[in-house]
mmCIF file of C-alpha atoms in Angstrom:
data_model
loop_
_atom_site.group_PDB
_atom_site.id
_atom_site.type_symbol
_atom_site.label_atom_id
_atom_site.label_comp_id
_atom_site.label_asym_id
_atom_site.label_seq_id
_atom_site.Cartn_x
_atom_site.Cartn_y
_atom_site.Cartn_z
ATOM 1 C CA MET J 189 0.000 0.000 0.000
ATOM 2 C CA ASN J 190 1.345 3.416 -0.963
ATOM 3 C CA GLU J 191 1.327 6.134 1.665
ATOM 4 C CA ALA J 192 -0.481 9.396 0.956
ATOM 5 C CA ILE J 193 1.898 12.221 0.065
ATOM 6 C CA LYS J 194 1.201 15.784 1.160
ATOM 7 C CA GLU J 195 2.609 18.883 -0.503
ATOM 8 C CA LEU J 196 4.040 21.629 1.705
ATOM 9 C CA LYS J 197 4.924 25.280 1.208
ATOM 10 C CA VAL J 198 7.342 27.389 3.251
ATOM 11 C CA VAL J 199 5.209 30.161 4.758
ATOM 12 C CA THR J 200 7.810 31.929 6.882
ATOM 13 C CA VAL J 201 11.295 31.757 8.339
ATOM 14 C CA SER J 202 11.735 32.883 11.954
ATOM 15 C CA LYS J 203 14.605 33.252 14.394
ATOM 16 C CA CYS J 204 14.352 30.604 17.119
ATOM 17 C CA THR J 205 17.339 31.370 19.358
ATOM 18 C CA GLU J 206 18.217 34.619 21.079
ATOM 19 C CA ASP J 207 21.645 34.804 19.425
ATOM 20 C CA GLY J 208 20.121 34.313 15.960
ATOM 21 C CA ALA J 209 22.264 31.264 15.162
ATOM 22 C CA ALA J 210 19.259 29.052 14.482
ATOM 23 C CA TYR J 211 16.073 29.684 12.545
ATOM 24 C CA ILE J 212 12.937 27.714 11.851
ATOM 25 C CA ALA J 213 11.440 27.394 8.401
ATOM 26 C CA VAL J 214 7.711 26.978 8.914
ATOM 27 C CA LEU J 215 6.074 24.763 6.299
ATOM 28 C CA LYS J 216 2.308 24.394 5.915
ATOM 29 C CA GLU J 217 0.484 21.686 4.027
ATOM 30 C CA LYS J 218 -1.106 23.074 0.867
ATOM 31 C CA ASP J 219 -4.457 21.360 1.352
ATOM 32 C CA GLY J 220 -4.688 21.507 5.135
ATOM 33 C CA GLU J 221 -3.794 23.307 8.331
ATOM 34 C CA ARG J 222 -0.865 21.335 9.755
ATOM 35 C CA ILE J 223 2.414 23.191 10.199
ATOM 36 C CA LEU J 224 5.852 21.564 10.125
ATOM 37 C CA PRO J 225 8.919 23.237 11.700
ATOM 38 C CA VAL J 226 12.341 22.705 10.083
ATOM 39 C CA LEU J 227 15.428 23.911 11.936
ATOM 40 C CA ILE J 228 17.952 25.744 9.719
ATOM 41 C CA GLU J 229 21.072 27.855 10.208
ATOM 42 C CA ARG J 230 21.300 31.633 9.739
ATOM 43 C CA SER J 231 23.017 31.625 6.323
ATOM 44 C CA GLU J 232 20.538 29.099 4.959
ATOM 45 C CA ALA J 233 17.624 31.088 6.388
ATOM 46 C CA TYR J 234 18.842 34.225 4.610
ATOM 47 C CA LEU J 235 19.233 32.422 1.278
ATOM 48 C CA LEU J 236 15.838 30.720 1.614
ATOM 49 C CA LEU J 237 14.184 34.078 2.319
ATOM 50 C CA MET J 238 15.825 35.529 -0.813
ATOM 51 C CA LYS J 239 14.494 32.620 -2.880
ATOM 52 C CA MET J 240 11.011 32.990 -1.369
ATOM 53 C CA LYS J 241 10.980 36.666 -2.362
ATOM 54 C CA GLY J 242 11.530 35.718 -5.984
ATOM 55 C CA ASN J 243 15.306 35.947 -6.329
ATOM 56 C CA LYS J 244 15.395 32.592 -8.154
ATOM 57 C CA LYS J 245 17.139 33.169 -11.445
ATOM 58 C CA ASN J 246 20.028 35.604 -11.452
ATOM 59 C CA ALA J 247 22.151 36.501 -14.474
ATOM 60 C CA LEU J 248 25.182 35.332 -12.486
ATOM 61 C CA PRO J 249 25.026 32.409 -10.048
ATOM 62 C CA SER J 250 25.022 33.721 -6.487
ATOM 63 C CA SER J 251 24.711 30.515 -4.507
ATOM 64 C CA MET J 252 25.451 26.823 -4.824
ATOM 65 C CA SER J 253 21.808 26.167 -5.704
ATOM 66 C CA ASP J 254 22.037 28.661 -8.586
ATOM 67 C CA ILE J 255 25.223 26.988 -9.825
ATOM 68 C CA MET J 256 23.515 23.597 -9.613
ATOM 69 C CA ARG J 257 20.539 24.897 -11.571
ATOM 70 C CA ALA J 258 22.792 26.216 -14.332
ATOM 71 C CA ALA J 259 24.696 22.898 -14.499
ATOM 72 C CA PHE J 260 21.503 20.828 -14.414
ATOM 73 C CA MET J 261 20.017 22.866 -17.263
ATOM 74 C CA GLN J 262 23.140 22.350 -19.414
ATOM 75 C CA CYS J 263 22.929 18.579 -18.786
ATOM 76 C CA ASN J 264 19.173 18.400 -19.496
ATOM 77 C CA MET J 265 18.440 17.590 -15.844
ATOM 78 C CA SER J 266 15.930 18.973 -13.369
ATOM 79 C CA ILE J 267 14.949 18.492 -9.762
ATOM 80 C CA GLU J 268 11.370 17.227 -9.736
ATOM 81 C CA GLU J 269 10.603 16.897 -6.014
ATOM 82 C CA VAL J 270 12.054 17.400 -2.549
ATOM 83 C CA ARG J 271 10.632 14.780 -0.149
ATOM 84 C CA ILE J 272 11.028 15.234 3.607
ATOM 85 C CA ALA J 273 12.146 11.778 4.749
ATOM 86 C CA THR J 274 12.962 11.815 8.483
ATOM 87 C CA VAL J 275 13.857 13.936 11.513
ATOM 88 C CA GLU J 276 16.724 12.824 13.740
ATOM 89 C CA GLY J 277 18.421 14.748 16.531
ATOM 90 C CA GLY J 278 16.987 18.085 15.490
ATOM 91 C CA VAL J 279 17.952 17.665 11.832
ATOM 92 C CA THR J 280 15.395 17.150 9.091
ATOM 93 C CA TYR J 281 16.540 15.072 6.119
ATOM 94 C CA CYS J 282 15.116 14.945 2.600
ATOM 95 C CA HIS J 283 15.369 12.867 -0.543
ATOM 96 C CA VAL J 284 15.855 14.769 -3.784
ATOM 97 C CA LEU J 285 14.148 13.281 -6.842
ATOM 98 C CA TYR J 286 15.737 14.476 -10.074
ATOM 99 C CA ARG J 287 15.278 13.672 -13.733
ATOM 100 C CA GLN J 288 17.964 13.266 -16.372
ATOM 101 C CA GLU J 289 16.206 13.196 -19.700
ATOM 102 C CA SER J 290 13.490 10.584 -19.053
ATOM 103 C CA VAL J 291 15.207 8.680 -16.220
ATOM 104 C CA PHE J 292 14.446 9.485 -12.586
ATOM 105 C CA HIS J 293 17.105 9.277 -9.844
ATOM 106 C CA MET J 294 17.106 9.924 -6.107
ATOM 107 C CA ILE J 295 19.711 11.410 -3.769
ATOM 108 C CA ARG J 296 18.899 10.294 -0.231
ATOM 109 C CA TYR J 297 19.243 11.929 3.195
ATOM 110 C CA CYS J 298 20.245 15.498 2.352
ATOM 111 C CA LYS J 299 19.880 18.300 4.907
ATOM 112 C CA ALA J 300 16.432 19.831 4.589
ATOM 113 C CA SER J 301 17.781 23.371 4.757
ATOM 114 C CA ASP J 302 19.736 22.797 1.528
ATOM 115 C CA CYS J 303 16.789 21.007 -0.062
ATOM 116 C CA LEU J 304 14.305 23.779 0.714
ATOM 117 C CA ILE J 305 16.609 26.208 -1.086
ATOM 118 C CA LEU J 306 16.851 23.780 -4.016
ATOM 119 C CA ALA J 307 13.065 23.456 -4.150
ATOM 120 C CA TYR J 308 12.702 27.222 -4.531
ATOM 121 C CA THR J 309 15.598 27.434 -7.010
ATOM 122 C CA PHE J 310 14.176 24.663 -9.220
ATOM 123 C CA ASP J 311 10.538 25.596 -8.556
ATOM 124 C CA CYS J 312 9.658 22.043 -7.540
ATOM 125 C CA PRO J 313 7.269 20.735 -4.873
ATOM 126 C CA ILE J 314 8.224 19.987 -1.274
ATOM 127 C CA THR J 315 6.447 16.848 -0.094
ATOM 128 C CA ILE J 316 6.161 14.597 2.953
ATOM 129 C CA GLY J 317 4.507 11.276 3.728
ATOM 130 C CA GLU J 318 1.267 11.476 5.710
ATOM 131 C CA ALA J 319 2.607 9.417 8.639
ATOM 132 C CA LEU J 320 5.711 11.589 9.119
ATOM 133 C CA LEU J 321 3.676 14.800 8.867
ATOM 134 C CA GLU J 322 1.190 13.485 11.420
ATOM 135 C CA HIS J 323 4.031 12.682 13.815
ATOM 136 C CA GLN J 324 6.065 15.889 13.324
ATOM 137 C CA TYR J 325 3.564 18.714 12.904
ATOM 138 C CA MET J 326 3.297 21.541 15.458
ATOM 139 C CA ARG J 327 0.290 21.256 17.728
ATOM 140 C CA GLU J 328 -1.416 24.325 19.135
ATOM 141 C CA VAL J 329 -1.583 24.176 22.931
ATOM 142 C CA GLY J 330 -3.503 27.437 23.414
ATOM 143 C CA ASP J 331 -2.965 31.196 23.548
ATOM 144 C CA GLY J 332 -0.944 31.145 20.308
ATOM 145 C CA MET J 333 1.562 28.679 21.794
ATOM 146 C CA TYR J 334 2.666 25.572 19.896
ATOM 147 C CA SER J 335 4.253 22.287 20.852
ATOM 148 C CA ILE J 336 6.778 20.621 18.560
ATOM 149 C CA PRO J 337 8.243 17.114 18.723
ATOM 150 C CA VAL J 338 11.479 17.055 20.720
ATOM 151 C CA ASN J 339 13.351 15.259 17.913
ATOM 152 C CA SER J 340 12.909 18.332 15.688
ATOM 153 C CA VAL J 341 14.834 20.546 18.138
ATOM 154 C CA SER J 342 18.629 20.921 18.033
ATOM 155 C CA VAL J 343 20.825 20.157 21.046
ATOM 156 C CA ASP J 344 21.712 23.864 21.335
ATOM 157 C CA ALA J 345 18.024 24.800 21.485
ATOM 158 C CA LEU J 346 17.442 22.049 24.058
ATOM 159 C CA LYS J 347 20.282 23.444 26.190
ATOM 160 C CA GLU J 348 18.786 26.934 25.966
ATOM 161 C CA ALA J 349 15.360 25.555 26.959
ATOM 162 C CA LEU J 350 16.984 23.638 29.851
ATOM 163 C CA LYS J 351 18.577 26.842 31.126
ATOM 164 C CA ARG J 352 15.212 28.648 31.001
ATOM 165 C CA ALA J 353 13.420 25.731 32.707
ATOM 166 C CA VAL J 354 15.913 25.809 35.605
ATOM 167 C CA GLU J 355 15.617 29.613 35.872
ATOM 168 C CA ASP J 356 11.821 29.229 35.991
ATOM 169 C CA GLU J 357 12.157 26.416 38.558
ATOM 170 C CA ASN J 358 10.335 24.026 36.222
ATOM 171 C CA TYR J 359 12.371 21.023 37.342
ATOM 172 C CA GLU J 360 10.172 18.380 35.728
ATOM 173 C CA LEU J 361 10.696 19.932 32.286
ATOM 174 C CA ALA J 362 14.377 20.486 33.074
ATOM 175 C CA SER J 363 14.880 16.792 33.848
ATOM 176 C CA GLN J 364 13.139 15.768 30.603
ATOM 177 C CA LEU J 365 15.306 18.169 28.606
ATOM 178 C CA ARG J 366 18.462 16.954 30.382
ATOM 179 C CA ASP J 367 17.548 13.341 29.593
ATOM 180 C CA GLU J 368 16.984 14.163 25.902
ATOM 181 C CA ILE J 369 20.347 15.971 25.700
ATOM 182 C CA GLU J 370 22.088 12.988 27.328
ATOM 183 C CA ARG J 371 20.325 10.537 25.012
ATOM 184 C CA ARG J 372 21.772 12.347 21.966
ATOM 185 C CA LYS J 373 25.414 12.154 23.134
#
């Protein structure tokens, strides 16, 4: 049985740490309401925002994705789909489906931040399997607050949350965060 595939669109990119080292790309399913967070670094966030604003095809390549697009076009190749495949230790991984003439190929387990930029550069869909989306989407807990799965959060963000939990004397949360940090070592 084939799993249902959902198409996603990046709706925003937001800073998620005080120092601005980490950002979250917020993806929303095209035919629904679920929202998927993807942790990305500052430089990737900046480039993704440029691509989202329409800076897709420059006269001169300005990023690796632009260079790839130029090379792919010369070789009669194109990226057809970016599929979110898994989330492990705060990192989201994707498979990239590309076509060379009439033959399809797949590159597996690429960082999602790079793949989101490729999707905008090549103007191809970003997809995810229904089961993974159901497991990873952000759930609203009230008053505009959301809960995200702990495996989609980086160790640095967990450490920052641990520090805040101790400062707030929320020792139950602090112990859970500590255990998750230890589990990832």
